[in-house]
Amino acid sequence: MASPSTNIGDMANPERMGGIAQLAEELGYDSLWVADHVVMADPSPRMSPTLPILDPLLSLVWLAAHTRTVQLATGIVILPQRQPVVLAKQLSTLDVLFRRGG
């Protein structure tokens, strides 16, 4: 089953992620989104506990390296799992490295 997020399941593959970023840009899409989950709290048949889930921030860096115009975002960042100052530094660094029309 295809994932709605570019860092989960079938898309948790560098070649696919880069390819979908480039295709999204070619087709004129506005944005690509990633999700932040270490594990799924209530796995269902469509979300196996062995489903690959890549880190969202590193996934954004990879996507940004493969596109120039597509906006990038997280659908969610689970703050209790992250140190706020480090997260702020990571996101501001991502913004500086890959300016996206802000």
PDB file of N, CA and C in Angstrom:
ATOM      1  N   MET A   1       0.834  -1.191   0.000  1.00  0.00           N
ATOM      2  CA  MET A   1       0.000   0.000   0.000  1.00  0.00           C
ATOM      3  C   MET A   1       0.874   1.248   0.000  1.00  0.00           C
ATOM      4  N   ALA A   2       0.532   2.199  -0.828  1.00  0.00           N
ATOM      5  CA  ALA A   2       1.283   3.441  -0.904  1.00  0.00           C
ATOM      6  C   ALA A   2       1.010   4.300   0.318  1.00  0.00           C
ATOM      7  N   SER A   3       2.010   5.032   0.740  1.00  0.00           N
ATOM      8  CA  SER A   3       1.889   5.898   1.909  1.00  0.00           C
ATOM      9  C   SER A   3       1.493   7.306   1.495  1.00  0.00           C
ATOM     10  N   PRO A   4       0.648   7.979   2.289  1.00  0.00           N
ATOM     11  CA  PRO A   4       0.328   9.376   1.997  1.00  0.00           C
ATOM     12  C   PRO A   4       1.460  10.325   2.387  1.00  0.00           C
ATOM     13  N   SER A   5       2.437   9.837   3.122  1.00  0.00           N
ATOM     14  CA  SER A   5       3.560  10.641   3.570  1.00  0.00           C
ATOM     15  C   SER A   5       4.810  10.218   2.814  1.00  0.00           C
ATOM     16  N   THR A   6       5.716  11.161   2.594  1.00  0.00           N
ATOM     17  CA  THR A   6       6.913  10.847   1.816  1.00  0.00           C
ATOM     18  C   THR A   6       8.046  10.252   2.646  1.00  0.00           C
ATOM     19  N   ASN A   7       7.789   9.867   3.892  1.00  0.00           N
ATOM     20  CA  ASN A   7       8.840   9.254   4.709  1.00  0.00           C
ATOM     21  C   ASN A   7       8.379   7.977   5.411  1.00  0.00           C
ATOM     22  N   ILE A   8       7.261   7.408   4.977  1.00  0.00           N
ATOM     23  CA  ILE A   8       6.708   6.222   5.625  1.00  0.00           C
ATOM     24  C   ILE A   8       6.401   5.153   4.590  1.00  0.00           C
ATOM     25  N   GLY A   9       6.620   3.911   4.992  1.00  0.00           N
ATOM     26  CA  GLY A   9       6.219   2.773   4.155  1.00  0.00           C
ATOM     27  C   GLY A   9       6.971   2.694   2.846  1.00  0.00           C
ATOM     28  N   ASP A  10       6.225   2.587   1.754  1.00  0.00           N
ATOM     29  CA  ASP A  10       6.827   2.460   0.422  1.00  0.00           C
ATOM     30  C   ASP A  10       7.765   3.608   0.091  1.00  0.00           C
ATOM     31  N   MET A  11       7.483   4.771   0.648  1.00  0.00           N
ATOM     32  CA  MET A  11       8.277   5.961   0.329  1.00  0.00           C
ATOM     33  C   MET A  11       9.534   6.084   1.176  1.00  0.00           C
ATOM     34  N   ALA A  12       9.710   5.241   2.158  1.00  0.00           N
ATOM     35  CA  ALA A  12      10.888   5.299   3.028  1.00  0.00           C
ATOM     36  C   ALA A  12      12.087   4.677   2.313  1.00  0.00           C
ATOM     37  N   ASN A  13      12.401   5.249   1.168  1.00  0.00           N
ATOM     38  CA  ASN A  13      13.454   4.758   0.290  1.00  0.00           C
ATOM     39  C   ASN A  13      14.062   5.990  -0.388  1.00  0.00           C
ATOM     40  N   PRO A  14      15.359   6.188  -0.295  1.00  0.00           N
ATOM     41  CA  PRO A  14      15.967   7.408  -0.837  1.00  0.00           C
ATOM     42  C   PRO A  14      15.681   7.641  -2.319  1.00  0.00           C
ATOM     43  N   GLU A  15      15.752   6.607  -3.127  1.00  0.00           N
ATOM     44  CA  GLU A  15      15.511   6.785  -4.565  1.00  0.00           C
ATOM     45  C   GLU A  15      14.065   7.192  -4.829  1.00  0.00           C
ATOM     46  N   ARG A  16      13.129   6.560  -4.140  1.00  0.00           N
ATOM     47  CA  ARG A  16      11.714   6.922  -4.324  1.00  0.00           C
ATOM     48  C   ARG A  16      11.430   8.329  -3.833  1.00  0.00           C
ATOM     49  N   MET A  17      11.991   8.681  -2.675  1.00  0.00           N
ATOM     50  CA  MET A  17      11.759  10.018  -2.128  1.00  0.00           C
ATOM     51  C   MET A  17      12.288  11.099  -3.078  1.00  0.00           C
ATOM     52  N   GLY A  18      13.503  10.910  -3.555  1.00  0.00           N
ATOM     53  CA  GLY A  18      14.074  11.886  -4.489  1.00  0.00           C
ATOM     54  C   GLY A  18      13.276  11.956  -5.775  1.00  0.00           C
ATOM     55  N   GLY A  19      12.854  10.797  -6.273  1.00  0.00           N
ATOM     56  CA  GLY A  19      12.075  10.752  -7.507  1.00  0.00           C
ATOM     57  C   GLY A  19      10.726  11.421  -7.362  1.00  0.00           C
ATOM     58  N   ILE A  20      10.050  11.191  -6.243  1.00  0.00           N
ATOM     59  CA  ILE A  20       8.738  11.796  -6.047  1.00  0.00           C
ATOM     60  C   ILE A  20       8.875  13.309  -5.864  1.00  0.00           C
ATOM     61  N   ALA A  21       9.953  13.754  -5.235  1.00  0.00           N
ATOM     62  CA  ALA A  21      10.175  15.198  -5.081  1.00  0.00           C
ATOM     63  C   ALA A  21      10.351  15.854  -6.446  1.00  0.00           C
ATOM     64  N   GLN A  22      11.144  15.240  -7.300  1.00  0.00           N
ATOM     65  CA  GLN A  22      11.370  15.786  -8.639  1.00  0.00           C
ATOM     66  C   GLN A  22      10.095  15.741  -9.478  1.00  0.00           C
ATOM     67  N   LEU A  23       9.353  14.638  -9.381  1.00  0.00           N
ATOM     68  CA  LEU A  23       8.103  14.520 -10.123  1.00  0.00           C
ATOM     69  C   LEU A  23       7.074  15.550  -9.644  1.00  0.00           C
ATOM     70  N   ALA A  24       6.992  15.743  -8.336  1.00  0.00           N
ATOM     71  CA  ALA A  24       6.066  16.732  -7.784  1.00  0.00           C
ATOM     72  C   ALA A  24       6.384  18.120  -8.335  1.00  0.00           C
ATOM     73  N   GLU A  25       7.657  18.438  -8.415  1.00  0.00           N
ATOM     74  CA  GLU A  25       8.061  19.730  -8.953  1.00  0.00           C
ATOM     75  C   GLU A  25       7.697  19.843 -10.435  1.00  0.00           C
ATOM     76  N   GLU A  26       7.999  18.810 -11.206  1.00  0.00           N
ATOM     77  CA  GLU A  26       7.682  18.819 -12.639  1.00  0.00           C
ATOM     78  C   GLU A  26       6.185  18.980 -12.892  1.00  0.00           C
ATOM     79  N   LEU A  27       5.368  18.376 -12.041  1.00  0.00           N
ATOM     80  CA  LEU A  27       3.916  18.429 -12.210  1.00  0.00           C
ATOM     81  C   LEU A  27       3.281  19.675 -11.602  1.00  0.00           C
ATOM     82  N   GLY A  28       4.080  20.512 -10.962  1.00  0.00           N
ATOM     83  CA  GLY A  28       3.576  21.760 -10.416  1.00  0.00           C
ATOM     84  C   GLY A  28       2.929  21.658  -9.048  1.00  0.00           C
ATOM     85  N   TYR A  29       3.220  20.607  -8.306  1.00  0.00           N
ATOM     86  CA  TYR A  29       2.675  20.495  -6.953  1.00  0.00           C
ATOM     87  C   TYR A  29       3.243  21.599  -6.072  1.00  0.00           C
ATOM     88  N   ASP A  30       2.448  22.025  -5.105  1.00  0.00           N
ATOM     89  CA  ASP A  30       2.872  23.080  -4.189  1.00  0.00           C
ATOM     90  C   ASP A  30       3.722  22.573  -3.040  1.00  0.00           C
ATOM     91  N   SER A  31       3.425  21.350  -2.547  1.00  0.00           N
ATOM     92  CA  SER A  31       4.091  20.914  -1.316  1.00  0.00           C
ATOM     93  C   SER A  31       4.212  19.393  -1.218  1.00  0.00           C
ATOM     94  N   LEU A  32       5.153  18.995  -0.385  1.00  0.00           N
ATOM     95  CA  LEU A  32       5.327  17.605   0.037  1.00  0.00           C
ATOM     96  C   LEU A  32       5.362  17.605   1.558  1.00  0.00           C
ATOM     97  N   TRP A  33       4.792  16.554   2.146  1.00  0.00           N
ATOM     98  CA  TRP A  33       4.664  16.487   3.601  1.00  0.00           C
ATOM     99  C   TRP A  33       5.286  15.211   4.151  1.00  0.00           C
ATOM    100  N   VAL A  34       5.817  15.316   5.363  1.00  0.00           N
ATOM    101  CA  VAL A  34       6.333  14.159   6.087  1.00  0.00           C
ATOM    102  C   VAL A  34       5.630  14.086   7.440  1.00  0.00           C
ATOM    103  N   ALA A  35       5.700  12.920   8.062  1.00  0.00           N
ATOM    104  CA  ALA A  35       5.084  12.708   9.373  1.00  0.00           C
ATOM    105  C   ALA A  35       6.162  12.365  10.399  1.00  0.00           C
ATOM    106  N   ASP A  36       5.880  12.629  11.654  1.00  0.00           N
ATOM    107  CA  ASP A  36       6.816  12.371  12.743  1.00  0.00           C
ATOM    108  C   ASP A  36       6.241  11.312  13.677  1.00  0.00           C
ATOM    109  N   HIS A  37       6.647  10.090  13.475  1.00  0.00           N
ATOM    110  CA  HIS A  37       6.225   9.002  14.354  1.00  0.00           C
ATOM    111  C   HIS A  37       7.409   8.072  14.567  1.00  0.00           C
ATOM    112  N   VAL A  38       7.683   7.754  15.816  1.00  0.00           N
ATOM    113  CA  VAL A  38       8.711   6.755  16.122  1.00  0.00           C
ATOM    114  C   VAL A  38       8.076   5.373  16.029  1.00  0.00           C
ATOM    115  N   VAL A  39       6.891   5.257  16.570  1.00  0.00           N
ATOM    116  CA  VAL A  39       6.085   4.032  16.487  1.00  0.00           C
ATOM    117  C   VAL A  39       4.628   4.462  16.350  1.00  0.00           C
ATOM    118  N   MET A  40       3.809   3.550  15.901  1.00  0.00           N
ATOM    119  CA  MET A  40       2.383   3.822  15.821  1.00  0.00           C
ATOM    120  C   MET A  40       1.737   3.266  17.085  1.00  0.00           C
ATOM    121  N   ALA A  41       0.946   4.082  17.759  1.00  0.00           N
ATOM    122  CA  ALA A  41       0.363   3.690  19.042  1.00  0.00           C
ATOM    123  C   ALA A  41      -0.620   2.530  18.918  1.00  0.00           C
ATOM    124  N   ASP A  42      -1.381   2.500  17.860  1.00  0.00           N
ATOM    125  CA  ASP A  42      -2.401   1.473  17.690  1.00  0.00           C
ATOM    126  C   ASP A  42      -2.279   0.894  16.279  1.00  0.00           C
ATOM    127  N   PRO A  43      -1.312  -0.001  16.056  1.00  0.00           N
ATOM    128  CA  PRO A  43      -1.110  -0.513  14.693  1.00  0.00           C
ATOM    129  C   PRO A  43      -2.376  -1.186  14.155  1.00  0.00           C
ATOM    130  N   SER A  44      -2.663  -0.872  12.928  1.00  0.00           N
ATOM    131  CA  SER A  44      -3.785  -1.503  12.243  1.00  0.00           C
ATOM    132  C   SER A  44      -3.217  -2.386  11.137  1.00  0.00           C
ATOM    133  N   PRO A  45      -4.054  -3.166  10.477  1.00  0.00           N
ATOM    134  CA  PRO A  45      -3.539  -4.004   9.396  1.00  0.00           C
ATOM    135  C   PRO A  45      -2.817  -3.207   8.313  1.00  0.00           C
ATOM    136  N   ARG A  46      -3.246  -1.964   8.092  1.00  0.00           N
ATOM    137  CA  ARG A  46      -2.589  -1.184   7.048  1.00  0.00           C
ATOM    138  C   ARG A  46      -1.310  -0.506   7.551  1.00  0.00           C
ATOM    139  N   MET A  47      -1.075  -0.464   8.874  1.00  0.00           N
ATOM    140  CA  MET A  47       0.137   0.118   9.437  1.00  0.00           C
ATOM    141  C   MET A  47       0.828  -0.913  10.326  1.00  0.00           C
ATOM    142  N   SER A  48       1.582  -1.753   9.714  1.00  0.00           N
ATOM    143  CA  SER A  48       2.288  -2.817  10.419  1.00  0.00           C
ATOM    144  C   SER A  48       3.319  -2.240  11.388  1.00  0.00           C
ATOM    145  N   PRO A  49       3.569  -2.911  12.510  1.00  0.00           N
ATOM    146  CA  PRO A  49       4.608  -2.439  13.437  1.00  0.00           C
ATOM    147  C   PRO A  49       6.004  -2.462  12.819  1.00  0.00           C
ATOM    148  N   THR A  50       6.170  -3.169  11.725  1.00  0.00           N
ATOM    149  CA  THR A  50       7.470  -3.219  11.050  1.00  0.00           C
ATOM    150  C   THR A  50       7.555  -2.213   9.900  1.00  0.00           C
ATOM    151  N   LEU A  51       6.542  -1.373   9.740  1.00  0.00           N
ATOM    152  CA  LEU A  51       6.513  -0.368   8.682  1.00  0.00           C
ATOM    153  C   LEU A  51       7.687   0.591   8.843  1.00  0.00           C
ATOM    154  N   PRO A  52       8.485   0.786   7.795  1.00  0.00           N
ATOM    155  CA  PRO A  52       9.597   1.732   7.917  1.00  0.00           C
ATOM    156  C   PRO A  52       9.082   3.168   8.044  1.00  0.00           C
ATOM    157  N   ILE A  53       9.613   3.881   9.028  1.00  0.00           N
ATOM    158  CA  ILE A  53       9.255   5.276   9.253  1.00  0.00           C
ATOM    159  C   ILE A  53      10.564   6.051   9.437  1.00  0.00           C
ATOM    160  N   LEU A  54      10.893   6.895   8.461  1.00  0.00           N
ATOM    161  CA  LEU A  54      12.130   7.666   8.528  1.00  0.00           C
ATOM    162  C   LEU A  54      11.938   8.941   9.334  1.00  0.00           C
ATOM    163  N   ASP A  55      13.026   9.443   9.897  1.00  0.00           N
ATOM    164  CA  ASP A  55      12.992  10.694  10.651  1.00  0.00           C
ATOM    165  C   ASP A  55      12.508  11.821   9.745  1.00  0.00           C
ATOM    166  N   PRO A  56      11.559  12.635  10.214  1.00  0.00           N
ATOM    167  CA  PRO A  56      11.001  13.673   9.352  1.00  0.00           C
ATOM    168  C   PRO A  56      11.982  14.785   8.986  1.00  0.00           C
ATOM    169  N   LEU A  57      12.827  15.211   9.907  1.00  0.00           N
ATOM    170  CA  LEU A  57      13.743  16.311   9.602  1.00  0.00           C
ATOM    171  C   LEU A  57      14.798  15.899   8.593  1.00  0.00           C
ATOM    172  N   LEU A  58      15.344  14.711   8.763  1.00  0.00           N
ATOM    173  CA  LEU A  58      16.320  14.229   7.786  1.00  0.00           C
ATOM    174  C   LEU A  58      15.653  13.971   6.441  1.00  0.00           C
ATOM    175  N   SER A  59      14.397  13.540   6.475  1.00  0.00           N
ATOM    176  CA  SER A  59      13.649  13.343   5.233  1.00  0.00           C
ATOM    177  C   SER A  59      13.430  14.665   4.507  1.00  0.00           C
ATOM    178  N   LEU A  60      13.150  15.738   5.260  1.00  0.00           N
ATOM    179  CA  LEU A  60      12.987  17.054   4.644  1.00  0.00           C
ATOM    180  C   LEU A  60      14.275  17.519   3.970  1.00  0.00           C
ATOM    181  N   VAL A  61      15.414  17.249   4.603  1.00  0.00           N
ATOM    182  CA  VAL A  61      16.700  17.615   4.002  1.00  0.00           C
ATOM    183  C   VAL A  61      16.875  16.874   2.685  1.00  0.00           C
ATOM    184  N   TRP A  62      16.558  15.587   2.673  1.00  0.00           N
ATOM    185  CA  TRP A  62      16.701  14.784   1.455  1.00  0.00           C
ATOM    186  C   TRP A  62      15.770  15.297   0.355  1.00  0.00           C
ATOM    187  N   LEU A  63      14.534  15.579   0.707  1.00  0.00           N
ATOM    188  CA  LEU A  63      13.576  16.099  -0.275  1.00  0.00           C
ATOM    189  C   LEU A  63      14.022  17.460  -0.809  1.00  0.00           C
ATOM    190  N   ALA A  64      14.502  18.312   0.086  1.00  0.00           N
ATOM    191  CA  ALA A  64      14.946  19.645  -0.325  1.00  0.00           C
ATOM    192  C   ALA A  64      16.115  19.577  -1.294  1.00  0.00           C
ATOM    193  N   ALA A  65      16.959  18.578  -1.133  1.00  0.00           N
ATOM    194  CA  ALA A  65      18.105  18.426  -2.026  1.00  0.00           C
ATOM    195  C   ALA A  65      17.693  17.979  -3.424  1.00  0.00           C
ATOM    196  N   HIS A  66      16.450  17.531  -3.585  1.00  0.00           N
ATOM    197  CA  HIS A  66      15.982  17.019  -4.872  1.00  0.00           C
ATOM    198  C   HIS A  66      14.956  17.908  -5.553  1.00  0.00           C
ATOM    199  N   THR A  67      14.662  19.043  -4.988  1.00  0.00           N
ATOM    200  CA  THR A  67      13.684  19.951  -5.580  1.00  0.00           C
ATOM    201  C   THR A  67      14.044  21.382  -5.212  1.00  0.00           C
ATOM    202  N   ARG A  68      13.545  22.331  -5.976  1.00  0.00           N
ATOM    203  CA  ARG A  68      13.848  23.743  -5.711  1.00  0.00           C
ATOM    204  C   ARG A  68      12.607  24.567  -5.379  1.00  0.00           C
ATOM    205  N   THR A  69      11.458  24.202  -5.905  1.00  0.00           N
ATOM    206  CA  THR A  69      10.284  25.065  -5.761  1.00  0.00           C
ATOM    207  C   THR A  69       9.205  24.510  -4.847  1.00  0.00           C
ATOM    208  N   VAL A  70       9.203  23.221  -4.605  1.00  0.00           N
ATOM    209  CA  VAL A  70       8.158  22.597  -3.796  1.00  0.00           C
ATOM    210  C   VAL A  70       8.366  22.961  -2.329  1.00  0.00           C
ATOM    211  N   GLN A  71       7.298  23.421  -1.681  1.00  0.00           N
ATOM    212  CA  GLN A  71       7.348  23.720  -0.250  1.00  0.00           C
ATOM    213  C   GLN A  71       7.374  22.399   0.525  1.00  0.00           C
ATOM    214  N   LEU A  72       8.065  22.372   1.636  1.00  0.00           N
ATOM    215  CA  LEU A  72       8.205  21.151   2.434  1.00  0.00           C
ATOM    216  C   LEU A  72       7.677  21.399   3.837  1.00  0.00           C
ATOM    217  N   ALA A  73       7.018  20.382   4.404  1.00  0.00           N
ATOM    218  CA  ALA A  73       6.405  20.574   5.720  1.00  0.00           C
ATOM    219  C   ALA A  73       6.256  19.244   6.451  1.00  0.00           C
ATOM    220  N   THR A  74       6.077  19.342   7.745  1.00  0.00           N
ATOM    221  CA  THR A  74       5.704  18.177   8.548  1.00  0.00           C
ATOM    222  C   THR A  74       4.226  18.293   8.887  1.00  0.00           C
ATOM    223  N   GLY A  75       3.516  17.181   8.812  1.00  0.00           N
ATOM    224  CA  GLY A  75       2.120  17.170   9.211  1.00  0.00           C
ATOM    225  C   GLY A  75       2.001  17.290  10.717  1.00  0.00           C
ATOM    226  N   ILE A  76       3.047  16.848  11.401  1.00  0.00           N
ATOM    227  CA  ILE A  76       3.077  16.882  12.860  1.00  0.00           C
ATOM    228  C   ILE A  76       4.534  16.742  13.302  1.00  0.00           C
ATOM    229  N   VAL A  77       4.879  17.372  14.382  1.00  0.00           N
ATOM    230  CA  VAL A  77       6.156  17.139  15.068  1.00  0.00           C
ATOM    231  C   VAL A  77       5.770  16.824  16.505  1.00  0.00           C
ATOM    232  N   ILE A  78       6.136  15.653  16.969  1.00  0.00           N
ATOM    233  CA  ILE A  78       5.766  15.235  18.319  1.00  0.00           C
ATOM    234  C   ILE A  78       6.786  15.832  19.298  1.00  0.00           C
ATOM    235  N   LEU A  79       6.438  16.991  19.849  1.00  0.00           N
ATOM    236  CA  LEU A  79       7.370  17.765  20.666  1.00  0.00           C
ATOM    237  C   LEU A  79       7.889  17.040  21.902  1.00  0.00           C
ATOM    238  N   PRO A  80       7.090  16.249  22.632  1.00  0.00           N
ATOM    239  CA  PRO A  80       7.640  15.593  23.813  1.00  0.00           C
ATOM    240  C   PRO A  80       8.791  14.623  23.500  1.00  0.00           C
ATOM    241  N   GLN A  81       8.928  14.238  22.247  1.00  0.00           N
ATOM    242  CA  GLN A  81      10.013  13.333  21.851  1.00  0.00           C
ATOM    243  C   GLN A  81      11.270  14.094  21.439  1.00  0.00           C
ATOM    244  N   ARG A  82      11.213  15.409  21.440  1.00  0.00           N
ATOM    245  CA  ARG A  82      12.331  16.209  20.938  1.00  0.00           C
ATOM    246  C   ARG A  82      12.714  17.294  21.939  1.00  0.00           C
ATOM    247  N   GLN A  83      13.983  17.627  21.972  1.00  0.00           N
ATOM    248  CA  GLN A  83      14.473  18.712  22.812  1.00  0.00           C
ATOM    249  C   GLN A  83      14.184  20.009  22.052  1.00  0.00           C
ATOM    250  N   PRO A  84      13.394  20.921  22.621  1.00  0.00           N
ATOM    251  CA  PRO A  84      12.928  22.093  21.874  1.00  0.00           C
ATOM    252  C   PRO A  84      14.026  22.983  21.287  1.00  0.00           C
ATOM    253  N   VAL A  85      15.102  23.222  22.015  1.00  0.00           N
ATOM    254  CA  VAL A  85      16.169  24.092  21.501  1.00  0.00           C
ATOM    255  C   VAL A  85      16.876  23.422  20.319  1.00  0.00           C
ATOM    256  N   VAL A  86      17.126  22.135  20.433  1.00  0.00           N
ATOM    257  CA  VAL A  86      17.769  21.398  19.333  1.00  0.00           C
ATOM    258  C   VAL A  86      16.845  21.377  18.112  1.00  0.00           C
ATOM    259  N   LEU A  87      15.554  21.144  18.332  1.00  0.00           N
ATOM    260  CA  LEU A  87      14.591  21.147  17.226  1.00  0.00           C
ATOM    261  C   LEU A  87      14.571  22.510  16.537  1.00  0.00           C
ATOM    262  N   ALA A  88      14.566  23.581  17.306  1.00  0.00           N
ATOM    263  CA  ALA A  88      14.574  24.921  16.726  1.00  0.00           C
ATOM    264  C   ALA A  88      15.826  25.144  15.883  1.00  0.00           C
ATOM    265  N   LYS A  89      16.954  24.697  16.370  1.00  0.00           N
ATOM    266  CA  LYS A  89      18.213  24.835  15.634  1.00  0.00           C
ATOM    267  C   LYS A  89      18.165  24.023  14.344  1.00  0.00           C
ATOM    268  N   GLN A  90      17.656  22.801  14.405  1.00  0.00           N
ATOM    269  CA  GLN A  90      17.566  21.959  13.220  1.00  0.00           C
ATOM    270  C   GLN A  90      16.658  22.582  12.162  1.00  0.00           C
ATOM    271  N   LEU A  91      15.492  23.059  12.581  1.00  0.00           N
ATOM    272  CA  LEU A  91      14.542  23.643  11.628  1.00  0.00           C
ATOM    273  C   LEU A  91      15.055  24.958  11.055  1.00  0.00           C
ATOM    274  N   SER A  92      15.710  25.781  11.879  1.00  0.00           N
ATOM    275  CA  SER A  92      16.242  27.034  11.348  1.00  0.00           C
ATOM    276  C   SER A  92      17.400  26.774  10.388  1.00  0.00           C
ATOM    277  N   THR A  93      18.197  25.755  10.651  1.00  0.00           N
ATOM    278  CA  THR A  93      19.272  25.376   9.735  1.00  0.00           C
ATOM    279  C   THR A  93      18.696  24.904   8.405  1.00  0.00           C
ATOM    280  N   LEU A  94      17.673  24.085   8.465  1.00  0.00           N
ATOM    281  CA  LEU A  94      17.001  23.618   7.248  1.00  0.00           C
ATOM    282  C   LEU A  94      16.485  24.809   6.444  1.00  0.00           C
ATOM    283  N   ASP A  95      15.901  25.782   7.127  1.00  0.00           N
ATOM    284  CA  ASP A  95      15.387  26.974   6.456  1.00  0.00           C
ATOM    285  C   ASP A  95      16.503  27.763   5.782  1.00  0.00           C
ATOM    286  N   VAL A  96      17.624  27.932   6.459  1.00  0.00           N
ATOM    287  CA  VAL A  96      18.741  28.677   5.877  1.00  0.00           C
ATOM    288  C   VAL A  96      19.328  27.946   4.678  1.00  0.00           C
ATOM    289  N   LEU A  97      19.492  26.636   4.780  1.00  0.00           N
ATOM    290  CA  LEU A  97      20.091  25.867   3.699  1.00  0.00           C
ATOM    291  C   LEU A  97      19.216  25.778   2.459  1.00  0.00           C
ATOM    292  N   PHE A  98      17.908  25.725   2.666  1.00  0.00           N
ATOM    293  CA  PHE A  98      16.974  25.519   1.566  1.00  0.00           C
ATOM    294  C   PHE A  98      15.853  26.558   1.633  1.00  0.00           C
ATOM    295  N   ARG A  99      16.164  27.795   1.385  1.00  0.00           N
ATOM    296  CA  ARG A  99      15.136  28.858   1.404  1.00  0.00           C
ATOM    297  C   ARG A  99      14.014  28.511   0.450  1.00  0.00           C
ATOM    298  N   ARG A 100      12.775  28.608   0.941  1.00  0.00           N
ATOM    299  CA  ARG A 100      11.607  28.263   0.144  1.00  0.00           C
ATOM    300  C   ARG A 100      10.614  29.405   0.140  1.00  0.00           C
ATOM    301  N   GLY A 101      10.942  30.497  -0.465  1.00  0.00           N
ATOM    302  CA  GLY A 101      10.020  31.597  -0.681  1.00  0.00           C
ATOM    303  C   GLY A 101       9.286  32.106   0.534  1.00  0.00           C
ATOM    304  N   GLY A 102       9.917  32.279   1.652  1.00  0.00           N
ATOM    305  CA  GLY A 102       9.219  32.726   2.835  1.00  0.00           C
ATOM    306  C   GLY A 102       9.329  34.161   3.135  1.00  0.00           C
TER     307      GLY A 102
END
